Tab-separated table of C-alpha atoms and ligand atoms in Angstrom:
chain	number	residue	atom	x	y	z
A	1459	MET	CA	363.472	278.411	-1.302
A	1460	SER	CA	364.617	274.779	-1.071
A	1461	ARG	CA	362.206	271.852	-1.411
A	1462	PRO	CA	360.957	270.248	1.956
A	1463	CYS	CA	362.945	267.109	2.516
A	1464	VAL	CA	362.332	263.867	4.437
A	1465	ARG	CA	365.810	262.548	5.841
A	1466	ILE	CA	366.351	258.948	6.057
A	1467	LEU	CA	369.438	257.270	7.776
A	1468	THR	CA	369.830	253.728	6.584
A	1469	VAL	CA	371.635	251.416	8.816
A	1470	LEU	CA	373.031	248.225	7.338
A	1471	GLY	CA	376.115	245.960	7.415
A	1472	ALA	CA	375.739	242.453	6.207
A	1473	ARG	CA	375.359	240.860	2.727
A	1474	PRO	CA	371.538	240.307	2.495
A	1475	GLN	CA	370.975	243.977	3.514
A	1476	PHE	CA	372.946	245.261	0.610
A	1477	VAL	CA	370.556	243.393	-1.706
A	1478	LYS	CA	367.431	244.511	0.022
A	1479	ALA	CA	368.633	248.238	0.278
A	1480	ALA	CA	369.640	248.455	-3.259
A	1481	VAL	CA	366.107	248.226	-4.575
A	1482	VAL	CA	364.803	250.707	-1.831
A	1483	SER	CA	367.752	253.246	-2.643
A	1484	ARG	CA	366.675	253.017	-6.219
A	1485	ALA	CA	362.863	253.773	-5.378
A	1486	ILE	CA	364.416	256.680	-3.529
A	1487	ALA	CA	366.217	258.066	-6.316
A	1488	GLU	CA	363.414	257.533	-8.662
A	1489	HIS	CA	361.043	259.640	-6.308
A	1490	ASN	CA	363.429	262.509	-6.367
A	1491	ARG	CA	364.256	262.119	-10.071
A	1492	GLN	CA	360.382	262.738	-10.702
A	1493	GLY	CA	360.672	265.921	-8.760
A	1494	ARG	CA	358.133	264.988	-6.314
A	1495	THR	CA	357.722	266.804	-2.983
A	1496	PRO	CA	358.863	266.394	-0.396
A	1497	SER	CA	362.176	265.090	-1.694
A	1498	LEU	CA	363.883	262.162	-0.003
A	1499	HIS	CA	367.597	262.398	1.289
A	1500	GLU	CA	369.040	259.021	2.352
A	1501	GLU	CA	372.497	258.674	4.096
A	1502	ILE	CA	373.695	255.065	4.465
A	1503	VAL	CA	375.709	254.086	7.448
A	1504	HIS	CA	377.670	250.716	7.101
A	1505	THR	CA	378.314	249.184	10.512
A	1506	GLY	CA	381.083	247.245	8.904
A	1507	GLN	CA	379.898	243.910	10.238
A	1508	HIS	CA	380.692	242.484	6.921
A	1509	TYR	CA	383.819	243.718	5.411
A	1510	ASP	CA	385.692	241.243	2.963
A	1511	ALA	CA	385.297	242.670	-0.482
A	1512	GLN	CA	383.340	239.671	-1.703
A	1513	MET	CA	380.904	240.094	1.346
A	1514	SER	CA	380.396	243.882	0.938
A	1515	GLN	CA	382.096	246.187	-1.618
A	1516	ILE	CA	381.057	244.071	-4.630
A	1517	PHE	CA	377.405	244.667	-3.799
A	1518	PHE	CA	377.963	248.352	-3.795
A	1519	ASP	CA	379.545	247.989	-7.125
A	1520	GLU	CA	377.253	245.792	-8.787
A	1521	LEU	CA	373.788	246.938	-7.483
A	1522	GLY	CA	374.212	250.676	-7.679
A	1523	LEU	CA	373.881	251.070	-4.024
A	1524	PRO	CA	375.096	254.526	-3.065
A	1525	PRO	CA	378.263	254.469	-1.043
A	1526	PRO	CA	377.974	254.878	2.655
A	1527	THR	CA	378.638	258.192	4.122
A	1528	ALA	CA	379.973	256.416	7.174
A	1529	ASN	CA	381.629	253.098	7.852
A	1530	LEU	CA	381.563	252.217	11.599
A	1531	GLY	CA	384.366	249.591	10.895
A	1532	VAL	CA	383.000	247.179	13.864
A	1533	GLY	CA	384.259	243.936	12.265
A	1534	SER	CA	383.617	240.709	13.687
A	1535	GLY	CA	383.247	239.463	17.318
A	1536	PRO	CA	380.836	238.119	19.821
A	1537	HIS	CA	377.254	239.211	19.640
A	1538	GLY	CA	377.436	241.575	22.743
A	1539	GLN	CA	380.655	243.175	21.569
A	1540	MET	CA	379.705	243.650	18.194
A	1541	THR	CA	376.295	245.078	18.973
A	1542	ALA	CA	377.653	247.303	21.619
A	1543	ARG	CA	380.453	248.795	19.216
A	1544	MET	CA	377.651	249.400	16.773
A	1545	LEU	CA	375.529	251.254	19.436
A	1546	GLU	CA	378.328	253.233	20.842
A	1547	LYS	CA	379.202	254.752	17.304
A	1548	LEU	CA	375.649	255.073	15.933
A	1549	GLU	CA	374.307	257.105	18.897
A	1550	PRO	CA	376.437	260.152	18.400
A	1551	LEU	CA	375.980	259.948	14.604
A	1552	MET	CA	372.154	259.835	14.849
A	1553	GLU	CA	372.303	262.529	17.567
A	1554	THR	CA	374.168	264.682	14.905
A	1555	HIS	CA	371.948	263.777	11.847
A	1556	ARG	CA	368.608	263.650	13.577
A	1557	PRO	CA	366.997	262.016	10.675
A	1558	ASP	CA	363.105	261.697	10.236
A	1559	TRP	CA	363.549	258.055	9.888
A	1560	VAL	CA	366.009	255.331	10.693
A	1561	LEU	CA	365.560	252.568	8.272
A	1562	VAL	CA	366.747	248.943	9.045
A	1563	TYR	CA	366.427	245.677	7.137
A	1564	GLY	CA	366.086	242.275	8.141
A	1565	ASP	CA	367.439	240.583	11.362
A	1566	THR	CA	371.083	240.843	11.778
A	1567	ASN	CA	373.069	242.357	14.611
A	1568	SER	CA	373.084	245.642	12.497
A	1569	THR	CA	369.353	245.603	12.288
A	1570	LEU	CA	369.235	245.397	16.119
A	1571	ALA	CA	371.848	248.095	16.618
A	1572	GLY	CA	370.208	250.581	14.267
A	1573	ALA	CA	366.845	250.154	15.848
A	1574	LEU	CA	367.991	250.302	19.375
A	1575	ALA	CA	370.138	253.354	18.891
A	1576	ALA	CA	367.294	255.198	17.178
A	1577	ALA	CA	364.690	254.114	19.567
A	1578	LYS	CA	366.604	255.469	22.690
A	1579	LEU	CA	367.033	258.829	20.763
A	1580	HIS	CA	363.152	258.782	19.967
A	1581	ILE	CA	363.981	258.683	16.300
A	1582	PRO	CA	361.332	256.669	14.536
A	1583	VAL	CA	362.370	253.456	13.092
A	1584	ALA	CA	361.125	251.736	9.901
A	1585	HIS	CA	361.796	247.970	9.602
A	1586	VAL	CA	361.671	246.357	6.237
A	1587	GLU	CA	361.208	242.639	6.236
A	1588	ALA	CA	359.272	242.993	9.565
A	1589	GLY	CA	357.104	240.017	10.984
A	1590	LEU	CA	359.332	237.028	10.045
A	1591	ARG	CA	359.330	234.493	12.852
A	1592	SER	CA	360.983	231.099	13.215
A	1593	PHE	CA	359.705	230.619	16.863
A	1594	ASN	CA	363.137	229.536	17.619
A	1595	ARG	CA	364.879	231.827	20.067
A	1596	ARG	CA	368.089	230.010	19.989
A	1597	MET	CA	368.695	231.745	16.715
A	1598	PRO	CA	370.329	235.207	16.877
A	1599	GLU	CA	368.199	236.482	14.074
A	1600	GLU	CA	364.966	235.647	15.826
A	1601	ILE	CA	366.003	237.894	18.798
A	1602	ASN	CA	367.091	240.533	16.477
A	1603	ARG	CA	363.915	240.603	14.649
A	1604	VAL	CA	361.604	240.389	17.665
A	1605	VAL	CA	363.286	243.421	19.256
A	1606	ALA	CA	363.563	245.358	16.019
A	1607	ASP	CA	359.827	244.799	15.362
A	1608	HIS	CA	358.827	245.927	18.850
A	1609	LEU	CA	360.799	249.000	18.697
A	1610	ALA	CA	359.761	250.182	15.143
A	1611	GLN	CA	356.818	252.562	14.352
A	1612	LEU	CA	356.740	251.173	10.654
A	1613	HIS	CA	356.546	247.463	9.723
A	1614	PHE	CA	357.026	246.494	6.117
A	1615	CYS	CA	356.051	242.881	5.717
A	1616	PRO	CA	356.862	240.715	2.881
A	1617	THR	CA	353.979	238.257	3.335
A	1618	GLN	CA	350.527	238.071	4.932
A	1619	THR	CA	352.143	235.488	7.362
A	1620	ALA	CA	354.468	238.154	8.596
A	1621	VAL	CA	351.443	240.576	9.180
A	1622	GLU	CA	349.659	237.876	11.278
A	1623	ASN	CA	352.867	237.060	13.327
A	1624	LEU	CA	353.061	240.829	14.304
A	1625	ALA	CA	349.237	240.831	15.255
A	1626	ARG	CA	349.885	237.819	17.607
A	1627	GLU	CA	352.282	239.969	19.386
A	1628	GLY	CA	350.116	242.936	19.484
A	1629	ILE	CA	351.582	244.803	16.816
A	1630	ILE	CA	348.843	246.294	14.391
A	1631	GLU	CA	349.677	249.837	13.907
A	1632	GLY	CA	352.010	250.897	11.232
A	1633	VAL	CA	351.827	247.490	9.518
A	1634	PHE	CA	351.993	247.383	5.797
A	1635	HIS	CA	352.011	244.328	3.619
A	1636	VAL	CA	354.044	245.628	0.698
A	1637	GLY	CA	355.653	242.471	-0.735
A	1638	ASP	CA	359.293	241.297	-0.566
A	1639	VAL	CA	361.972	243.684	-1.588
A	1640	MET	CA	364.029	240.707	-2.438
A	1641	TYR	CA	361.633	239.807	-5.146
A	1642	ASP	CA	361.952	243.305	-6.499
A	1643	ALA	CA	365.639	242.695	-6.618
A	1644	ALA	CA	365.327	239.138	-8.275
A	1645	LEU	CA	363.105	240.625	-11.022
A	1646	LEU	CA	365.392	243.590	-11.551
A	1647	PHE	CA	368.742	241.885	-11.675
A	1648	ALA	CA	367.768	238.408	-13.193
A	1649	PRO	CA	368.000	239.903	-16.781
A	1650	ILE	CA	371.193	241.788	-15.933
A	1651	ALA	CA	372.909	238.627	-14.427
A	1652	ARG	CA	371.910	236.679	-17.642
A	1653	GLN	CA	373.567	239.116	-19.800
A	1654	LYS	CA	376.638	240.022	-17.549
A	1655	SER	CA	377.618	236.888	-15.636
A	1656	ARG	CA	380.209	234.587	-17.017
A	1657	ILE	CA	380.271	232.314	-13.965
A	1658	LEU	CA	378.840	229.151	-15.633
A	1659	GLU	CA	381.497	229.401	-18.241
A	1660	THR	CA	384.138	230.081	-15.637
A	1661	LEU	CA	383.096	227.076	-13.567
A	1662	ARG	CA	382.439	225.000	-16.730
A	1663	LEU	CA	378.909	224.271	-15.522
A	1664	GLN	CA	376.100	222.897	-17.790
A	1665	PRO	CA	372.654	224.546	-17.095
A	1666	LYS	CA	370.415	222.180	-14.978
A	1667	HIS	CA	373.305	219.824	-14.457
A	1668	TYR	CA	374.675	221.116	-11.017
A	1669	TYR	CA	373.491	221.837	-7.735
A	1670	LEU	CA	374.105	225.083	-5.782
A	1671	ALA	CA	374.680	225.100	-1.983
A	1672	THR	CA	375.165	227.836	0.679
A	1673	LEU	CA	375.887	227.280	4.327
A	1674	HIS	CA	376.446	229.883	7.185
A	1675	ARG	CA	373.832	230.000	9.746
A	1676	ALA	CA	375.116	229.667	13.386
A	1677	GLU	CA	372.930	226.920	14.196
A	1678	ASN	CA	374.738	224.766	11.739
A	1679	THR	CA	378.404	226.212	11.882
A	1680	ASP	CA	378.458	226.416	15.745
A	1681	GLN	CA	377.596	222.680	16.171
A	1682	PRO	CA	380.203	220.248	14.931
A	1683	ASP	CA	377.794	217.451	14.659
A	1684	ARG	CA	375.385	219.353	12.305
A	1685	LEU	CA	378.190	220.893	10.294
A	1686	ALA	CA	379.782	217.336	9.792
A	1687	GLY	CA	376.450	215.886	8.839
A	1688	ILE	CA	375.711	218.473	6.350
A	1689	TRP	CA	379.147	218.274	5.004
A	1690	GLU	CA	379.024	214.571	4.629
A	1691	GLY	CA	375.459	214.780	2.894
A	1692	LEU	CA	376.929	217.338	0.534
A	1693	ARG	CA	380.009	215.350	-0.277
A	1694	ARG	CA	377.923	212.252	-1.077
A	1695	LEU	CA	375.417	214.175	-3.003
A	1696	SER	CA	378.246	215.524	-5.176
A	1697	LYS	CA	379.000	212.186	-6.580
A	1698	THR	CA	375.808	212.325	-8.382
A	1699	ARG	CA	376.141	215.865	-9.880
A	1700	PRO	CA	378.547	218.751	-9.179
A	1701	VAL	CA	377.618	220.755	-6.067
A	1702	VAL	CA	378.824	224.354	-6.194
A	1703	LEU	CA	379.430	225.891	-2.876
A	1704	PRO	CA	380.361	229.368	-2.520
A	1705	LEU	CA	381.584	229.235	1.084
A	1706	HIS	CA	380.726	231.860	3.554
A	1707	PRO	CA	383.993	232.951	5.708
A	1708	ARG	CA	382.187	232.000	8.953
A	1709	THR	CA	381.660	228.281	7.601
A	1710	ARG	CA	385.293	228.396	6.348
A	1711	HIS	CA	386.472	229.163	9.844
A	1712	ALA	CA	384.165	226.975	11.710
A	1713	LEU	CA	385.571	223.985	9.674
A	1714	GLN	CA	388.970	224.932	10.992
A	1715	GLN	CA	387.826	225.492	14.445
A	1716	TRP	CA	386.040	222.083	14.761
A	1717	GLY	CA	389.048	220.434	13.284
A	1718	LEU	CA	386.827	219.634	10.287
A	1719	SER	CA	389.068	221.305	7.776
A	1720	GLU	CA	390.253	217.975	6.422
A	1721	LEU	CA	386.743	217.513	5.172
A	1722	ALA	CA	387.149	220.585	3.074
A	1723	ASP	CA	390.628	219.516	1.934
A	1724	ALA	CA	389.253	216.268	1.000
A	1725	ALA	CA	386.263	217.896	-0.734
A	1726	SER	CA	388.576	220.052	-2.771
A	1727	GLY	CA	390.320	216.991	-4.076
A	1728	ASN	CA	386.826	215.683	-5.082
A	1729	ASN	CA	385.649	217.169	-8.492
A	1730	GLY	CA	381.997	216.919	-7.353
A	1731	LEU	CA	382.183	219.419	-4.500
A	1732	ARG	CA	383.283	222.768	-6.000
A	1733	ILE	CA	384.098	224.983	-3.055
A	1734	ILE	CA	384.542	228.780	-4.193
A	1735	GLU	CA	384.816	232.014	-2.600
A	1736	PRO	CA	381.471	233.949	-2.019
A	1737	VAL	CA	380.295	235.356	-5.266
A	1738	GLY	CA	378.743	238.717	-6.141
A	1739	PHE	CA	375.010	239.073	-6.486
A	1740	LEU	CA	375.000	238.709	-10.248
A	1741	ASP	CA	376.984	235.560	-10.329
A	1742	MET	CA	374.850	234.201	-7.486
A	1743	ILE	CA	371.576	234.997	-9.448
A	1744	ARG	CA	373.062	233.251	-12.495
A	1745	LEU	CA	374.062	230.118	-10.546
A	1746	GLU	CA	370.504	230.123	-8.895
A	1747	GLN	CA	368.837	230.396	-12.178
A	1748	GLU	CA	370.531	227.359	-13.892
A	1749	ALA	CA	370.892	225.133	-10.702
A	1750	ALA	CA	368.712	221.787	-11.075
A	1751	LEU	CA	368.521	222.111	-7.169
A	1752	ILE	CA	369.479	224.526	-4.465
A	1753	LEU	CA	370.426	223.371	-0.831
A	1754	THR	CA	370.881	226.002	1.617
A	1755	ASP	CA	370.265	227.484	5.203
A	1756	SER	CA	370.098	230.994	3.988
A	1757	GLY	CA	366.735	232.831	4.262
A	1758	GLY	CA	367.309	234.844	1.183
A	1759	VAL	CA	368.435	232.004	-0.979
A	1760	GLN	CA	365.536	229.964	-0.137
A	1761	LYS	CA	363.123	232.662	-1.480
A	1762	GLU	CA	365.454	233.338	-4.439
A	1763	ALA	CA	365.182	229.663	-5.346
A	1764	TYR	CA	361.482	229.929	-5.337
A	1765	PHE	CA	361.482	233.195	-7.491
A	1766	HIS	CA	363.805	231.460	-10.045
A	1767	ARG	CA	361.668	228.400	-9.971
A	1768	VAL	CA	364.244	225.946	-8.637
A	1769	PRO	CA	363.307	223.508	-5.943
A	1770	CYS	CA	365.143	224.165	-2.628
A	1771	VAL	CA	366.300	221.911	0.283
A	1772	THR	CA	366.634	223.732	3.406
A	1773	LEU	CA	369.323	222.625	5.745
A	1774	ARG	CA	367.685	223.813	8.944
A	1775	GLU	CA	364.991	222.314	11.355
A	1776	GLU	CA	362.445	225.140	10.387
A	1777	THR	CA	362.002	228.038	8.096
A	1778	GLU	CA	360.364	231.525	8.358
A	1779	TRP	CA	359.427	231.343	4.737
A	1780	VAL	CA	356.623	228.824	5.180
A	1781	GLU	CA	354.973	229.688	1.905
A	1782	THR	CA	357.754	228.098	-0.042
A	1783	VAL	CA	357.327	224.781	1.896
A	1784	GLN	CA	353.460	224.862	1.679
A	1785	THR	CA	353.620	225.178	-2.169
A	1786	GLY	CA	355.980	222.298	-2.471
A	1787	TRP	CA	359.177	224.200	-3.689
A	1788	ASN	CA	360.846	223.787	-0.408
A	1789	ARG	CA	361.838	220.792	1.780
A	1790	VAL	CA	363.237	221.248	5.154
A	1791	VAL	CA	365.439	218.490	5.808
A	1792	GLY	CA	367.959	219.370	8.538
A	1793	ALA	CA	371.519	218.199	8.903
A	1794	ASN	CA	370.911	214.434	8.461
A	1795	PRO	CA	373.603	213.442	5.856
A	1796	ASP	CA	371.448	210.366	4.412
A	1797	ARG	CA	368.596	212.700	3.643
A	1798	ILE	CA	370.580	215.154	2.055
A	1799	ALA	CA	372.699	212.600	0.072
A	1800	GLN	CA	369.385	211.291	-1.296
A	1801	MET	CA	367.948	214.532	-2.549
A	1802	THR	CA	367.158	214.727	-6.262
A	1803	PRO	CA	365.301	217.569	-8.200
A	1804	TRP	CA	361.555	217.617	-8.242
A	1805	THR	CA	358.966	219.262	-10.216
A	1806	PRO	CA	356.638	221.289	-8.106
A	1807	LEU	CA	353.480	222.855	-9.266
A	1808	GLU	CA	353.352	226.466	-10.513
A	1809	PRO	CA	354.058	228.812	-7.505
A	1810	ILE	CA	350.636	230.064	-6.098
A	1811	VAL	CA	351.905	232.349	-3.465
A	1812	GLU	CA	353.552	235.628	-4.626
A	1813	TYR	CA	355.957	237.751	-2.642
A	1814	GLY	CA	354.348	240.863	-3.885
A	1815	ASP	CA	354.294	242.372	-7.331
A	1816	GLY	CA	357.782	243.506	-7.699
A	1817	GLN	CA	357.227	247.013	-6.530
A	1818	ALA	CA	357.666	246.546	-2.886
A	1819	ALA	CA	360.592	249.038	-2.585
A	1820	GLY	CA	358.209	251.752	-4.142
A	1821	LYS	CA	355.503	251.000	-1.498
A	1822	VAL	CA	358.066	251.326	1.239
A	1823	VAL	CA	359.030	254.974	-0.083
A	1824	ALA	CA	355.345	255.826	-0.473
A	1825	TYR	CA	354.502	254.866	3.118
A	1826	LEU	CA	357.588	256.500	4.445
A	1827	LEU	CA	356.329	259.763	2.809
A	1828	GLN	CA	352.722	259.321	3.942
A	1829	GLU	CA	353.445	258.588	7.577
A	1830	ASN	CA	355.977	261.350	7.882
A	1831	SER	CA	353.306	263.767	6.767
A	1832	LEU	CA	350.722	262.472	9.506
B	3153	LIG	C1	375.232	237.483	9.699
B	3153	LIG	C2	373.872	237.563	10.246
B	3153	LIG	C3	372.874	236.564	9.672
B	3153	LIG	C4	372.977	236.585	8.171
B	3153	LIG	C5	374.547	236.610	7.608
B	3153	LIG	C6	374.338	236.912	6.019
B	3153	LIG	C7	373.699	238.107	12.583
B	3153	LIG	C8	373.666	237.654	14.160
B	3153	LIG	N1	373.907	237.280	11.675
B	3153	LIG	O1	375.820	236.109	10.036
B	3153	LIG	O2	371.566	236.525	10.167
B	3153	LIG	O3	372.255	235.523	7.610
B	3153	LIG	O4	375.276	237.791	8.382
B	3153	LIG	O5	375.451	236.524	5.621
B	3153	LIG	O6	373.906	239.413	12.529
B	3153	LIG	N2	383.489	237.047	8.421
B	3153	LIG	C9	384.565	237.188	7.577
B	3153	LIG	N3	384.626	238.349	6.751
B	3153	LIG	C10	383.343	239.137	6.676
B	3153	LIG	C11	382.396	238.779	7.483
B	3153	LIG	C12	382.412	237.772	8.392
B	3153	LIG	O7	385.674	236.476	7.894
B	3153	LIG	O8	383.522	239.961	5.805
B	3153	LIG	C13	383.676	235.841	9.234
B	3153	LIG	C14	384.351	236.206	10.753
B	3153	LIG	O9	385.053	235.165	11.220
B	3153	LIG	C15	382.855	236.310	11.654
B	3153	LIG	C16	382.047	235.335	10.952
B	3153	LIG	O10	382.216	235.310	9.486
B	3153	LIG	O11	383.349	235.947	12.885
B	3153	LIG	C17	380.487	235.568	11.342
B	3153	LIG	O12	380.338	236.849	10.788
B	3153	LIG	P1	379.011	237.672	11.486
B	3153	LIG	O13	378.803	238.984	10.714
B	3153	LIG	O14	379.034	237.600	12.924
B	3153	LIG	O15	377.904	236.598	11.285
B	3153	LIG	P2	377.281	235.925	9.903
B	3153	LIG	O16	377.438	234.545	10.133
B	3153	LIG	O17	377.909	236.501	8.761
B	3154	LIG	N1	374.566	235.618	-1.849
B	3154	LIG	C1	375.443	236.156	-2.771
B	3154	LIG	N2	376.680	235.585	-2.932
B	3154	LIG	C2	376.902	234.543	-2.155
B	3154	LIG	C3	375.850	233.890	-1.452
B	3154	LIG	C4	374.721	234.685	-1.193
B	3154	LIG	O1	375.229	237.481	-3.478
B	3154	LIG	O2	378.098	233.805	-2.464
B	3154	LIG	C5	373.408	236.604	-1.814
B	3154	LIG	C6	372.085	235.666	-2.112
B	3154	LIG	O3	371.831	235.628	-3.601
B	3154	LIG	C7	371.174	236.521	-1.248
B	3154	LIG	C8	371.817	237.281	-0.030
B	3154	LIG	O4	373.187	237.059	-0.535
B	3154	LIG	O5	370.659	237.595	-2.031
B	3154	LIG	C9	371.577	236.106	0.948
B	3154	LIG	O6	372.384	236.383	2.021
B	3154	LIG	P1	372.776	235.388	3.125
B	3154	LIG	O7	372.599	234.011	2.637
B	3154	LIG	O8	374.436	235.691	3.444
B	3154	LIG	O9	371.955	235.828	4.415
B	3154	LIG	P2	370.463	235.387	4.828
B	3154	LIG	O10	369.670	235.676	3.617
B	3154	LIG	O11	370.566	234.085	5.208
B	3154	LIG	O12	370.310	236.334	5.935
């Protein structure tokens, strides 16, 4: 007789989700390796939201994430179109699979579509990285995460703040403070990155003598004044130390769209601002570990700066990761070129807030099993 099995359908599609899912998939594999009952069967559905090799395949190759059993190939497009295409393809797939859980991560359009398609089919949804709030509904991510949280049965929260955010919205059932799966990923892959990545040598960077920047959020790329402001700030900052900028394709397109590409061209002639293609996770961790300062509008990169003990400048007006600011490791400076250009590294106190114990993924798996048997 075959062992009883809990079936999980993971829906993902964007870069940060590959990192988060990698550690949970490992925890699932570990559970099965130990021969525990019931076993877990995970199938991964890739929506195709991100599709460039450097935005997708490299993460599967480097992080041991099992290959997706389906790629919906939705590609890029406006929010409604992209989400609708995902829904249209997810619905029959979920009807056929009828998993015990649909597992979604974070706050992208893939998260929204996965949660919505499952909820309409009465399939329970588990949301990893639940309860995050910026309280800014102009961000697509805020809408995605609010909806996903209200559709989910299980909410895996990275922080106590996230638990409290959910409680304020009346969500108190099925809420588990497990810690941050990205912290698990940072701990797991940090030594591997140190060993395997050659990015510092390739880019001829001296540890702690360069800054690292990333930029892709819609609130920056879709407003030319903000994009130009940040660009100008980074360009001026790069006269003090090299600034390495693995450029998200969205930002590359936005610079062209807004007629700002001459800024990028001018920057590439400037040795200080080093614009490169997006890098894989191991190279990214290596760049983060040895940066003197990180400047970013990414949610994940803000936390990784904290995990690797590098001060962070956030190129936004607010952040969901308030603990990093409260402990002095993160400064939210917006898009003002003068403020950005003046930034220098600082030495904060030892971090006092933890994002879990590095075992968040194992807890996600344990609660999925526990709740399934209720
Ligand atoms: C998405 C998420 C955002 C997350 C980010 C992680 C939503 C609403 N946004 O933003 O929360 O922080 O992923 O990186 O889901 N493109 C390519 N190649 C790719 C992928 C994208 O060229 O492989 C370009 C396309 O021009 C596309 C644009 O980037 O239109 C934006 O991609 P999209 O997936 O819509 O949003 P992101 O900005 O990546
Ligand atoms: N990342 C990466 N290569 C890059 C830029 C980012 O591997 O060139 C990783 C980063 O280390 C983090 C994740 O991608 O783990 C964050 O994704 P992103 O900034 O795209 O999205 P966000 O976290 O803002 O949703």
